[in-house]
Coordinates of C-alpha atoms in Angstrom, one line a residue:
M1 CA 117.3 118.3 147.0
D2 CA 117.9 114.7 148.4
L3 CA 114.7 112.7 148.3
D4 CA 114.5 109.3 149.9
L5 CA 112.4 107.1 147.6
T6 CA 111.7 104.7 150.4
C7 CA 110.0 107.5 152.3
V8 CA 108.1 108.5 149.1
A9 CA 106.8 104.9 148.7
S10 CA 105.8 104.8 152.3
Y11 CA 104.0 108.0 152.0
L12 CA 101.9 106.6 149.1
V13 CA 101.0 103.6 151.1
L14 CA 99.9 105.9 154.0
L15 CA 97.7 107.8 151.6
D16 CA 96.2 104.5 150.3
E17 CA 95.5 103.2 153.8
R18 CA 94.5 106.6 155.3
H19 CA 95.7 105.2 158.7
Y20 CA 99.1 105.1 160.3
G21 CA 98.6 101.8 162.0
H22 CA 97.2 100.0 158.9
A23 CA 99.9 101.5 156.7
A24 CA 102.6 100.5 159.1
D25 CA 101.3 96.9 159.2
R26 CA 101.4 96.8 155.4
L27 CA 105.0 98.0 155.3
N28 CA 106.1 95.7 158.2
L29 CA 107.0 98.7 160.3
T30 CA 105.9 100.1 163.6
A31 CA 103.7 103.1 163.6
S32 CA 106.5 105.0 165.2
A33 CA 109.0 104.1 162.5
L34 CA 106.5 105.1 159.8
T35 CA 105.9 108.4 161.5
K36 CA 109.6 109.1 161.4
R37 CA 109.8 108.2 157.7
I38 CA 107.0 110.7 156.9
Q39 CA 108.6 113.4 159.1
R40 CA 111.9 112.8 157.3
L41 CA 110.1 113.1 153.9
E42 CA 108.5 116.4 155.0
R43 CA 111.9 117.8 155.9
Q44 CA 113.3 116.8 152.5
V45 CA 110.3 118.3 150.7
G46 CA 110.1 121.3 152.9
A47 CA 106.4 121.2 153.5
K48 CA 103.8 119.6 155.8
L49 CA 102.2 116.7 153.8
V50 CA 99.8 115.1 156.4
Q51 CA 98.3 115.8 159.8
R52 CA 96.8 113.3 162.2
D53 CA 93.2 113.5 163.3
D54 CA 91.9 112.6 166.7
M55 CA 91.0 109.1 165.6
G56 CA 94.5 108.1 164.5
G57 CA 93.7 108.7 160.9
L58 CA 95.2 111.5 158.8
V59 CA 94.3 114.6 156.9
V60 CA 96.2 115.3 153.7
T61 CA 97.3 118.9 153.2
D62 CA 97.1 120.7 149.9
A63 CA 100.9 120.3 149.6
G64 CA 100.5 116.6 150.3
R65 CA 98.0 116.1 147.6
R66 CA 100.1 118.0 145.0
F67 CA 103.1 116.0 146.0
A68 CA 101.2 112.7 145.6
V69 CA 100.3 113.5 142.0
H70 CA 104.0 113.6 141.1
A71 CA 105.2 110.9 143.5
E72 CA 103.8 107.9 141.8
P73 CA 105.3 108.6 138.3
L74 CA 108.6 109.5 140.1
L75 CA 108.7 106.0 141.6
T76 CA 107.7 104.4 138.3
H77 CA 110.6 106.2 136.5
A78 CA 113.0 105.2 139.2
E79 CA 112.0 101.5 138.9
Q80 CA 112.4 101.7 135.1
A81 CA 115.9 103.2 135.5
R82 CA 116.8 100.4 137.9
R83 CA 115.5 97.7 135.5
A84 CA 117.3 99.2 132.6
A85 CA 120.6 99.3 134.6
R86 CA 120.2 95.6 135.6
A87 CA 119.2 94.6 132.1
E88 CA 122.4 96.1 130.8
L89 CA 124.5 94.1 133.2
E90 CA 122.6 90.9 132.5
R91 CA 122.2 91.2 128.7
P92 CA 124.5 88.9 126.7
Q93 CA 126.8 91.1 124.8
H94 CA 126.7 88.9 121.7
R95 CA 123.0 88.5 121.5
I96 CA 121.0 91.0 119.4
V97 CA 117.2 91.0 119.8
I98 CA 115.3 92.5 116.9
G99 CA 111.8 93.7 117.7
F100 CA 108.8 94.2 115.5
P101 CA 105.2 95.1 116.1
A102 CA 103.1 92.1 117.3
G103 CA 101.6 90.4 114.3
P104 CA 102.6 88.3 111.3
H105 CA 106.2 88.7 110.2
Q106 CA 106.4 87.3 106.7
Y107 CA 107.4 90.8 105.6
L108 CA 110.7 90.4 107.5
K109 CA 111.7 87.8 105.0
D110 CA 110.4 89.9 102.1
M111 CA 112.7 92.7 103.1
N112 CA 115.6 90.3 103.1
L113 CA 116.2 90.5 106.9
P114 CA 117.4 86.9 107.3
A115 CA 120.1 87.3 104.7
I116 CA 121.2 90.6 106.2
G117 CA 121.4 88.9 109.6
S118 CA 123.4 86.0 108.2
A119 CA 125.9 88.5 106.7
V120 CA 126.3 90.3 110.0
C121 CA 126.8 87.0 111.8
R122 CA 129.5 86.0 109.4
E123 CA 131.3 89.3 110.1
Y124 CA 130.7 89.1 113.8
S125 CA 131.0 85.4 114.4
E126 CA 130.0 85.4 118.0
T127 CA 126.7 87.3 117.3
R128 CA 123.4 85.5 117.8
L129 CA 120.2 87.0 116.6
A130 CA 116.7 86.7 118.2
Y131 CA 113.4 88.1 117.1
R132 CA 110.7 89.4 119.4
Q133 CA 107.1 90.6 118.9
V134 CA 106.6 93.9 120.6
R135 CA 103.2 94.9 121.9
F136 CA 101.9 98.1 120.4
S137 CA 102.0 100.0 123.7
E138 CA 105.7 99.1 124.1
I139 CA 106.9 100.4 120.8
T140 CA 108.9 103.1 122.6
S141 CA 109.7 101.4 125.9
C142 CA 111.0 98.2 124.5
L143 CA 114.2 99.9 123.4
V144 CA 114.5 102.2 126.5
D145 CA 114.0 99.2 128.9
Q146 CA 116.5 97.1 127.0
E147 CA 113.9 94.5 126.0
V148 CA 115.1 94.7 122.4
D149 CA 118.3 96.1 120.7
M150 CA 116.8 97.1 117.4
L151 CA 113.2 97.9 116.4
L152 CA 111.6 97.7 112.9
T153 CA 108.5 99.9 112.7
T154 CA 106.5 102.1 110.5
A155 CA 107.3 105.4 112.3
A156 CA 110.2 107.1 114.0
V157 CA 110.5 106.5 117.7
R158 CA 110.3 109.8 119.6
H159 CA 112.5 109.4 122.7
P160 CA 115.8 111.2 123.5
A161 CA 117.5 107.9 124.2
V162 CA 116.5 106.4 120.8
L163 CA 117.9 106.9 117.4
S164 CA 115.5 106.2 114.4
M165 CA 116.5 106.0 110.8
P166 CA 114.1 105.9 107.8
L167 CA 114.6 103.1 105.3
A168 CA 114.0 102.9 101.5
I169 CA 111.2 100.4 102.3
T170 CA 107.6 101.5 102.1
A171 CA 104.1 100.0 102.4
R172 CA 100.7 101.1 101.4
R173 CA 97.9 101.3 103.9
V174 CA 94.6 99.5 103.6
G175 CA 91.4 99.7 105.5
L176 CA 90.1 96.7 107.4
V177 CA 86.3 96.5 107.7
G178 CA 83.9 93.8 108.9
R179 CA 82.3 91.5 106.4
R180 CA 78.9 93.0 107.1
H181 CA 80.0 96.6 106.9
K182 CA 78.4 98.6 104.2
L183 CA 81.8 99.2 102.6
A184 CA 83.0 95.6 102.8
D185 CA 82.8 95.1 99.0
A186 CA 84.0 98.6 98.0
G187 CA 87.4 97.3 96.9
V188 CA 88.8 100.9 96.8
L189 CA 87.8 103.9 98.8
G190 CA 88.8 107.5 98.7
L191 CA 90.4 109.0 101.8
D192 CA 87.7 111.6 102.0
E193 CA 85.1 108.9 102.6
F194 CA 87.2 106.6 104.8
V195 CA 88.5 109.3 107.3
D196 CA 85.0 110.1 108.3
L197 CA 84.3 106.6 109.6
P198 CA 84.8 105.6 113.3
L199 CA 88.4 104.4 113.5
L200 CA 89.9 102.1 116.0
Y201 CA 92.9 103.2 118.0
N202 CA 94.7 102.6 121.3
S203 CA 95.4 105.6 123.5
A204 CA 98.1 103.7 125.3
V205 CA 100.2 103.4 122.1
P206 CA 102.8 106.1 121.3
E207 CA 101.2 108.8 119.3
E208 CA 103.8 109.0 116.6
W209 CA 103.1 105.3 115.7
M210 CA 99.4 105.2 116.4
S211 CA 98.6 108.2 114.3
M212 CA 99.7 106.4 111.1
F213 CA 96.8 104.0 111.7
Y214 CA 94.1 106.5 112.3
L215 CA 95.3 108.6 109.3
G216 CA 96.5 111.4 111.5
D217 CA 98.9 112.4 108.7
V218 CA 96.0 113.4 106.4
R219 CA 93.8 115.4 108.8
P220 CA 94.0 116.7 112.3
R221 CA 93.3 114.3 115.2
R222 CA 90.6 116.5 116.5
E223 CA 88.6 115.7 113.3
A224 CA 88.9 112.0 113.7
R225 CA 86.2 109.8 115.1
L226 CA 88.4 107.6 117.3
V227 CA 87.2 104.5 119.1
D228 CA 89.6 103.7 122.0
I229 CA 90.3 100.0 122.4
G230 CA 92.9 98.0 124.3
A231 CA 94.2 96.1 121.3
D232 CA 98.0 95.5 121.7
D233 CA 98.6 93.3 118.6
L234 CA 97.2 92.9 115.1
A235 CA 95.0 89.9 116.0
S236 CA 93.1 92.0 118.5
V237 CA 92.7 94.9 116.0
V238 CA 91.3 92.4 113.5
R239 CA 88.8 91.0 116.0
Y240 CA 87.5 94.5 116.8
S241 CA 87.3 95.3 113.1
A242 CA 85.2 92.1 112.5
R243 CA 82.4 93.4 114.7
G244 CA 81.6 95.8 111.9
L245 CA 80.9 99.0 114.0
S246 CA 84.3 100.6 113.5
V247 CA 87.1 100.2 110.9
S248 CA 90.8 100.1 111.2
V249 CA 93.9 100.7 109.1
G250 CA 96.8 98.4 108.6
P251 CA 99.8 97.9 106.3
E252 CA 99.1 96.3 102.9
F253 CA 101.4 93.4 103.5
Y254 CA 99.0 92.2 106.2
A255 CA 95.9 92.3 103.9
H256 CA 96.1 88.7 102.7
L257 CA 96.1 87.5 106.3
A258 CA 92.7 89.0 107.1
P259 CA 90.2 86.3 108.2
P260 CA 87.0 85.7 106.2
N261 CA 84.9 88.1 108.4
V262 CA 87.2 91.0 107.7
R263 CA 87.6 92.6 104.2
P264 CA 90.6 94.8 103.2
V265 CA 89.9 97.9 101.1
A266 CA 92.5 99.9 99.3
L267 CA 92.8 103.6 100.4
A268 CA 93.3 105.7 97.3
G269 CA 95.6 108.6 98.0
A270 CA 96.9 107.5 101.4
P271 CA 100.6 108.4 101.8
A272 CA 102.8 105.3 102.0
L273 CA 104.2 104.1 105.4
V274 CA 107.9 104.4 105.6
L275 CA 109.7 101.7 107.6
H276 CA 112.2 102.8 110.2
V277 CA 114.9 101.0 112.1
A278 CA 115.6 102.2 115.6
C279 CA 118.2 101.5 118.3
R280 CA 119.5 103.1 121.5
R281 CA 121.7 106.1 121.1
S282 CA 124.1 104.6 123.6
E283 CA 124.5 101.4 121.4
R284 CA 128.2 100.7 120.9
R285 CA 128.3 97.1 119.6
G286 CA 129.7 96.8 116.1
A287 CA 127.2 94.1 115.1
V288 CA 124.2 96.3 115.8
K289 CA 125.7 99.2 113.9
A290 CA 126.5 96.9 110.9
F291 CA 122.9 95.6 110.9
V292 CA 121.5 99.1 110.9
A293 CA 123.9 100.2 108.2
A294 CA 123.0 97.2 106.0
L295 CA 119.3 98.0 106.3
Q296 CA 120.0 101.6 105.4
R297 CA 121.8 100.4 102.2
A298 CA 118.9 98.2 101.2
P299 CA 117.4 99.0 97.8
R300 CA 114.1 100.8 97.4
Q301 CA 111.3 98.4 97.9
R302 CA 107.5 98.5 98.5
L303 CA 106.2 95.6 100.6
T304 CA 103.0 94.2 99.3
A305 CA 100.7 91.3 100.0
P306 CA 101.9 88.1 98.2
P307 CA 99.8 86.8 95.4
I308 CA 97.0 84.4 96.4

């Protein structure tokens, strides 16, 4: 079935305005031209989507309502595909952007990333490296949308266009609690006690990554007391934790960076986080492949907080 996305977009504007004349003005069309677009869309779909009422407004049919539910994500996916194609054309072939979750990045040095990058650049002399903090909600889309070329993260990226490889680099998890929280001075907590606390999470973040930080790997999500927040970086998570009503989980190598109003507590028995490197399955550049291979060869290591 051929579907004209311009007609689809016009249909959504018509539903938003609920009036042919108003929608036509917004689209810089005549009402007659908009009517023809909608009629063309109805022929393409094979169903009547709207009907006019006596006042020039419209009545949306059952088919029209069902179509609208799927039309908006259809346009979103089409725009993402367009941006990805343009980004591929505009992306400098010798520039490699390495992404990591938004927050402090001392651990990149601890895992010898600068030295690995220098070695790759010596082998591929035209290669230039850049680093970019990735908002938590973009952990998956940053690769798909060509915003970064490689991603370092604490969970595999689940997307058919992305290839994720586990590394021999791990990190423990710690709890982050407000200074006035009853457990602020606990030092060490058992998982059975910590998992029952209200835990901060962001529902907009990919589940495979977010679950590591509400301990979804040690008990079912349905048993978790989740508090949905819009935090898209570590600093925001810490601010919410400082309020003392809910707690959060983070990698141990961030613990020493907690401000005075937040206390890290060790989580006894929590499985370690395993760092992953991810790239697009379609990646063909030798420098990216060499960088990934070097990370996979890196010796076993546990990232910890540096001594104070």
